[in-house]
Each structure stands twice: as structure tokens, then as C-alpha cells.
Tab-separated table of C-alpha atoms in Angstrom:
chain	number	residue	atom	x	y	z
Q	1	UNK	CA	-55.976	7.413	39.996
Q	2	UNK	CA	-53.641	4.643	39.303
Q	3	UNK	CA	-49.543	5.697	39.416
Q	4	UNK	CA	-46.493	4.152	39.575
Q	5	UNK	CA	-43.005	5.810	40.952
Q	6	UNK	CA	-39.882	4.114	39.486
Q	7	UNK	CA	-37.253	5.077	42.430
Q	8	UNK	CA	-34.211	5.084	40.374
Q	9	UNK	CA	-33.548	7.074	37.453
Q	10	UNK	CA	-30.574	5.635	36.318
Q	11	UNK	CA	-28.974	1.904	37.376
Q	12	UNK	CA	-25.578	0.723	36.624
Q	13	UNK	CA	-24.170	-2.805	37.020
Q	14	UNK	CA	-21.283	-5.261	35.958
Q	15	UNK	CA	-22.488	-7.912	33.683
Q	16	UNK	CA	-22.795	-11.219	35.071
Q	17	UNK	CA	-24.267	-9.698	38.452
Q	18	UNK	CA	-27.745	-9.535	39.639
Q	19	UNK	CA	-29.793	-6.710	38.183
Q	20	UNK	CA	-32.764	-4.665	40.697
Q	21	UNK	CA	-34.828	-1.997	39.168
Q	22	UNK	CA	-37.710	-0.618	41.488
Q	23	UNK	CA	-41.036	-0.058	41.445
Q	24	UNK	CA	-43.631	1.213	43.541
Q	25	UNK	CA	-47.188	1.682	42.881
Q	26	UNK	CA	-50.324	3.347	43.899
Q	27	UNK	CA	-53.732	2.031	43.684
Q	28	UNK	CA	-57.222	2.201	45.281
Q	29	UNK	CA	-57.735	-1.447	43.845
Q	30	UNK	CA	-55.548	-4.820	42.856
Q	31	UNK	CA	-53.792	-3.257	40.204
Q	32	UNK	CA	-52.401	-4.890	36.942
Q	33	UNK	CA	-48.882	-4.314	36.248
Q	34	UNK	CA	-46.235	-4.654	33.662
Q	35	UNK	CA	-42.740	-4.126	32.619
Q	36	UNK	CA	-41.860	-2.874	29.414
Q	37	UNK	CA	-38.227	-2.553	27.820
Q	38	UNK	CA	-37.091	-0.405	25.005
Q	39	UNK	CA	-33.876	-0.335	23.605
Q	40	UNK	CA	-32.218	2.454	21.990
Q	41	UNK	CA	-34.036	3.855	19.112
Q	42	UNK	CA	-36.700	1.753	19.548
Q	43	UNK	CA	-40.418	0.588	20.246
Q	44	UNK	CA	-41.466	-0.585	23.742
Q	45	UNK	CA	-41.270	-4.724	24.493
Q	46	UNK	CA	-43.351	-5.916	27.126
Q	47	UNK	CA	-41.389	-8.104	29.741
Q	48	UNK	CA	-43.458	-9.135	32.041
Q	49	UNK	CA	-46.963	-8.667	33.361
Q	50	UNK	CA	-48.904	-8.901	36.552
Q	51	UNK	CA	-52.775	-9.441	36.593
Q	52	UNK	CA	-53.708	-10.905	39.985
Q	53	UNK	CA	-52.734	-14.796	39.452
Q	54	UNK	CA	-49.259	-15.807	40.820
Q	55	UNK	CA	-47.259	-12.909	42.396
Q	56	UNK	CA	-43.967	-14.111	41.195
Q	57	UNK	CA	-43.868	-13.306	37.509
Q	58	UNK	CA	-41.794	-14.660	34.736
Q	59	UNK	CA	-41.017	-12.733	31.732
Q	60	UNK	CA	-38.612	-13.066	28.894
Q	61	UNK	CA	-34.939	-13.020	28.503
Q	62	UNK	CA	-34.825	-13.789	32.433
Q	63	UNK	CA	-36.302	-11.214	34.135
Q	64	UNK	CA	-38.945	-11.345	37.223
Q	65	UNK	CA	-41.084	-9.238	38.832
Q	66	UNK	CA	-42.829	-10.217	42.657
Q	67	UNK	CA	-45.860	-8.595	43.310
Q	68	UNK	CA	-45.770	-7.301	47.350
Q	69	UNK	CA	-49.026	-6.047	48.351
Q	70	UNK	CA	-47.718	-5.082	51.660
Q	71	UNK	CA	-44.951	-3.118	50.501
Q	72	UNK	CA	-46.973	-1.867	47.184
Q	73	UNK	CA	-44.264	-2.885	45.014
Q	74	UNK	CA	-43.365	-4.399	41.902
Q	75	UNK	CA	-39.696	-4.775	41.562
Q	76	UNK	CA	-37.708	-6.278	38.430
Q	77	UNK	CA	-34.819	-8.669	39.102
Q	78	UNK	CA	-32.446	-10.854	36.959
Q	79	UNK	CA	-29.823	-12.911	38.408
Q	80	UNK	CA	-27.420	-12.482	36.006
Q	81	UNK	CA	-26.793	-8.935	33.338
Q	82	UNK	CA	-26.292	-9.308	29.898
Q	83	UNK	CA	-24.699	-7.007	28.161
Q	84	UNK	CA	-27.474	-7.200	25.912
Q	85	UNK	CA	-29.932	-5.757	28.466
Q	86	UNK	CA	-28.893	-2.307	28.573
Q	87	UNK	CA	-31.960	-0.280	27.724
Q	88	UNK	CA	-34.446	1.820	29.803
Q	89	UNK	CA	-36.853	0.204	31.538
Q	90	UNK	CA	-40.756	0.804	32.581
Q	91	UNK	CA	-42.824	0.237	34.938
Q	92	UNK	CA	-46.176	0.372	34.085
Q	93	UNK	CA	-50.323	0.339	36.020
Q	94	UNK	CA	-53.257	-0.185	34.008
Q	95	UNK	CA	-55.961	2.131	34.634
Q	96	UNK	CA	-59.455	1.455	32.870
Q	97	UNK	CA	-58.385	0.816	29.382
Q	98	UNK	CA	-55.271	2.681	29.523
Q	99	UNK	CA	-51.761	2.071	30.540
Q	100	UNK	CA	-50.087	4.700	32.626
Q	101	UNK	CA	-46.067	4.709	32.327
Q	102	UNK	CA	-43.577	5.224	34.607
Q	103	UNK	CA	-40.436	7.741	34.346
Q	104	UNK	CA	-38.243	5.357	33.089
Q	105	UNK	CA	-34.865	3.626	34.895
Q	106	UNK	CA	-32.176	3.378	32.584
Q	107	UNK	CA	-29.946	-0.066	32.832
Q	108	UNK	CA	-26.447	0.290	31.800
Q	109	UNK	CA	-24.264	-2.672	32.222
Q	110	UNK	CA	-20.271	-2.704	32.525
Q	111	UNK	CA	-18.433	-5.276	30.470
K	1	UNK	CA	-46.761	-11.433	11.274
K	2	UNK	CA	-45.929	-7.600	11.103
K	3	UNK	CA	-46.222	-5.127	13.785
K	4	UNK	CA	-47.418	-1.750	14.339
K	5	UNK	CA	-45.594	0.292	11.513
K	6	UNK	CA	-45.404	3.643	11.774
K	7	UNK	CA	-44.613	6.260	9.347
K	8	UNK	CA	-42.331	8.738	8.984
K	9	UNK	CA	-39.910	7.371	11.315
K	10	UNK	CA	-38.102	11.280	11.334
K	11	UNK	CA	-39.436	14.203	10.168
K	12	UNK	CA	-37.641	17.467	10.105
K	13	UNK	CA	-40.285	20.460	9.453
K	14	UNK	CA	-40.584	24.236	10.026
K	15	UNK	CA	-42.039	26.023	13.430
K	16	UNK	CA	-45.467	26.486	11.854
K	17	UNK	CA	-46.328	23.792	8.914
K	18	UNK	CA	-48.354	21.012	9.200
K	19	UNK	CA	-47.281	17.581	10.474
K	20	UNK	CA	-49.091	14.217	9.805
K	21	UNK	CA	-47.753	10.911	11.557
K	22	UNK	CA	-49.189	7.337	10.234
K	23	UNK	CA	-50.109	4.145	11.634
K	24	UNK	CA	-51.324	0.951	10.360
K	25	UNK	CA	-52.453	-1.388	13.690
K	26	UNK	CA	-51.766	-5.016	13.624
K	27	UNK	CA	-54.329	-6.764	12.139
K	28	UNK	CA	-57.136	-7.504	14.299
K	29	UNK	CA	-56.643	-5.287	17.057
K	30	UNK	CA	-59.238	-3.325	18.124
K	31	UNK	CA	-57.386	-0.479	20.278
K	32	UNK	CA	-54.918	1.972	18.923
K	33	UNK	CA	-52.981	4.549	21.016
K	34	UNK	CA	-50.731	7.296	20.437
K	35	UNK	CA	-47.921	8.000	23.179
K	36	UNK	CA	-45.558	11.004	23.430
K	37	UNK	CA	-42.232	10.531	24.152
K	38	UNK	CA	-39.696	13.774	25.916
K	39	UNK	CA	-36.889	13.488	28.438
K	40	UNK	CA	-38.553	16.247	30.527
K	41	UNK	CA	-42.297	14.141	30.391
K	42	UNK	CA	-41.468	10.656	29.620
K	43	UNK	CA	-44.010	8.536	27.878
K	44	UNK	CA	-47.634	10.306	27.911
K	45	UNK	CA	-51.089	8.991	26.487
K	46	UNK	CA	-52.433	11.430	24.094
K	47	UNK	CA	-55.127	9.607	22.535
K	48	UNK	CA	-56.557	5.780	22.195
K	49	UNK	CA	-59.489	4.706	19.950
K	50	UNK	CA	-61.468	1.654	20.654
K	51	UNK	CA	-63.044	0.183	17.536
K	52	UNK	CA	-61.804	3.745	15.629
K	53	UNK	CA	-63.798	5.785	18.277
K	54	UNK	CA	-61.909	8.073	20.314
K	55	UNK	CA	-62.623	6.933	23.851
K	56	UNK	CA	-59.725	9.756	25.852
K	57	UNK	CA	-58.295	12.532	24.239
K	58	UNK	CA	-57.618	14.258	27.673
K	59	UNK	CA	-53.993	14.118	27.032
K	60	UNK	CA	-53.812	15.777	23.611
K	61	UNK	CA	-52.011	18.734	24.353
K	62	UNK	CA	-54.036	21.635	22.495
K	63	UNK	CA	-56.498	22.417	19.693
K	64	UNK	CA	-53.365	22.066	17.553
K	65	UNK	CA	-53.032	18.396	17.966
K	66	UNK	CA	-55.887	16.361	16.191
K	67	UNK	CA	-56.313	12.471	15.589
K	68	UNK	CA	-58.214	10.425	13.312
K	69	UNK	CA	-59.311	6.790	12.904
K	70	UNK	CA	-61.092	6.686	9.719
K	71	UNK	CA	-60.903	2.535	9.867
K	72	UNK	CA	-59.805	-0.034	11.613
K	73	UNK	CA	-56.115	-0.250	9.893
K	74	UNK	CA	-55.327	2.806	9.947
K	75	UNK	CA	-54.902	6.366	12.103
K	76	UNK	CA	-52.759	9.623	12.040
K	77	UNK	CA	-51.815	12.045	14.134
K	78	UNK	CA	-51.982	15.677	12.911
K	79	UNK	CA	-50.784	18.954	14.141
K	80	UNK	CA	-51.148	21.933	12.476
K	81	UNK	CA	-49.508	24.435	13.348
K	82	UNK	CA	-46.227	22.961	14.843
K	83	UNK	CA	-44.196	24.342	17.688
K	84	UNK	CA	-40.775	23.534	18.771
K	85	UNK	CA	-41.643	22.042	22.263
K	86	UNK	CA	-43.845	19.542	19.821
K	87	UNK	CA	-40.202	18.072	18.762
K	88	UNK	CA	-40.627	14.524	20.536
K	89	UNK	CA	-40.606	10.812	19.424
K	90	UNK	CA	-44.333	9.871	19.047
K	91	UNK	CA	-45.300	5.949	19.111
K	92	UNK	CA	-48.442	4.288	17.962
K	93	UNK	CA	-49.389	1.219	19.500
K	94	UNK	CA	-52.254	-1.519	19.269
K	95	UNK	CA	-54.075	-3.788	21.749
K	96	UNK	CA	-55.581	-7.412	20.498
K	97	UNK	CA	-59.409	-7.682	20.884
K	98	UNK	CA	-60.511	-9.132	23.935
K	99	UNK	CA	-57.246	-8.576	26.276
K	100	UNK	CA	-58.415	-5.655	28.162
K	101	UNK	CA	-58.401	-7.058	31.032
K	102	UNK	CA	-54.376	-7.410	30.672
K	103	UNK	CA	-53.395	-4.965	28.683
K	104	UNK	CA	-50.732	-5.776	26.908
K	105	UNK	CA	-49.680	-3.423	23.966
K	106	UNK	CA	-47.996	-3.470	21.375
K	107	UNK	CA	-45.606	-0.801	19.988
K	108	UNK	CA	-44.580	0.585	16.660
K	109	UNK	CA	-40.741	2.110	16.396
K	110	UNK	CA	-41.675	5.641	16.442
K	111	UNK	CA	-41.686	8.549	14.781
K	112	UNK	CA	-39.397	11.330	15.765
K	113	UNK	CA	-40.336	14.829	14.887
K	114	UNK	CA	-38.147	18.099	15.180
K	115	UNK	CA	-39.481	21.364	14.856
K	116	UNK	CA	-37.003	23.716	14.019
């Protein structure tokens, strides 16, 4: 079975600084992976996705993801925090036709 | 283009009566899936239909939780009788025909149920 273990639970940063929210995985196969975002009171966004092409993944509003085989992970960066990007954040594995979510990391960014 | 709507968005009911939540897919989508939202479980897959047929209901909780597909723009989520520990923030969501392979899905805003 496909899982994924998001290792912090809660993330707090100053805006303008570099955001990190991590990801690990666990899969028998090449996995395909995604981020998802969802702001207060509110549906889930899809970021980013990962499905075996380049391991460096753009997404939207200027997040990343690099896919590390070697260290099973799937980490989420962004250079630079908006205060506009505090939400929770998932990371998310696709097994068979279903997508298996993540615990969540909550992003809160400091004025 | 709209997206996944969802109806009720809250719904406030009794420990005991029956609760129905709505969804209307984005048009053309051939996979629908209802998720479970809790701060003690996070985000769990109760259901998904491909082409309205239930392909994995191993996450719906009990006997008291039953979905339906009837057609392709519509589904609902029924339980009958509600508990308490039901009270949660459920989400519908939809997956384009022919994107299996990535998976990408595509959420409605929710409906959040409390069971008093």
C-alpha cells in the first residue's frame, strides 16, 4: 500500500522567507505525487504534481516540489512567503485510482 | 466553467435523523469521490464511482452511511441514522475522463455537518 508521512504538523515562518514543508513517501513502485492546498473554509487546490517526467516540479503561485528517489521524498519549497499562503497543506500518493492524503502541515506566516 | 458544487454547505441536524449531502460533478468527468474531513482522521476516502459505479466503498464507515450515483451529474451521500462522531466536513470531488494516470481532482467547498 501506497502512504505518505507529512513530518511536520504545524510550520511557521516570516513572510518574505523561504517556506519547507516535508514529505516522505512509501511505495513498492514509482509513485505519483501531488500537493494540494486548502485554505480556510475551503475546497482542496492542487499545487503541484509529480508523475515520473522531470523530478523538479513547478506548480502555481511559486511553489516546487523535487522528487528524491533516494531519500523517498517529496518536499514543497517556495523562496519567498506570502502572506497569502497561509493554509494547510497536503501531501498526497496515488494508489490505483485513488488518492491517499496525508495528515496535513499547516503554514502560518508572520507579517 | 463551474466546479464541483456541493450542497448543503452546513447542516445542523439531530443525533438520529436522516442526512443527505449533494453533488453535481463537473461536466464531463467521469470519477466522483466523497472524502471525510476530522481533526482526529484528516482527509479519508469513503467512496468513488467510476462512470456512476461504485468501484471502493471500503472506507464508508458503517451500514449507516450509503451513496448513490443515479447519473453521471449527480450523487449524494446519505446517512441514516446520524451519530455525533459523524459531525465532520464532507467534500465531493471529480476527476476528468482519461487522467487516471495523474490524478488530479478536483474539489467542491464542502459540506459541514454537526450532529448534535
Amino acid at each position: 500500500a501506497q502512504s505518505v508521512t507529512q513530518l511536520d504538523s504545524h510550520v511557521s515562518v516570516s513572510e518574505g522567507t523561504p517556506v519547507l514543508l516535508r514529505c516522505n513517501y512509501s511505495s513498492s513502485y514509482s509513485p505519483s505525487l501531488f500537493w494540494y492546498v486548502q485554505h480556510p473554509n475551503k475546497g482542496l487546490q492542487l499545487l503541484l504534481k509529480y508523475t515520473s517526467a522531470a523530478t523538479l516540479v513547478k506548480g502555481i503561485n511559486g511553489f516546487e516540489a523535487e522528487f528524491k528517489k533516494s531519500e523517498t521524498s517529496f518536499h514543497l519549497t517556495k523562496p519567498s512567503a506570502h502572506m497569502s499562503d497561509a493554509a494547510e497543506y497536503f501531501c498526497v500518493v496515488r494508489e490505483g485510482g485513488k488518492l491517499i492524503f496525508g495528515q496535513g502541515t499547516e503554514l502560518s506566516v508572520k507579517p | 466553467d463551474a466546479g464541483v458544487i456541493q450542497s448543503p454547505r452546513h447542516e445542523v441536524t439531530e443525533m438520529g435523523q436522516e442526512v443527505t449531502l449533494r453533488c453535481k460533478p463537473i461536466s464531463g468527468h467521469n470519477s466522483l469521490f466523497w472524502y471525510r474531513q476530522t481533526m482526529m482522521r484528516g482527509l479519508e476516502l469513503l467512496i468513488y464511482f467510476n462512470n456512476n459505479v461504485p468501484i471502493d466503498d471500503s472506507g464508508m464507515p458503517e451500514d449507516r452511511f450509503s451513496a448513490k450515483m443515479p447519473n453521471a451529474s449527480f450523487s449524494t451521500l446519505k446517512i441514516q441514522p446520524s451519530e455525533p462522531r459523524d459531525s465532520a466536513v464532507y467534500f465531493c470531488a471529480s476527476r476528468p475522463t482519461g487522467t487516471a494516470s495523474t490524478g488530479e481532482l478536483f474539489f467542491g467547498e464542502g459540506s459541514r455537518l454537526t450532529v448534535l
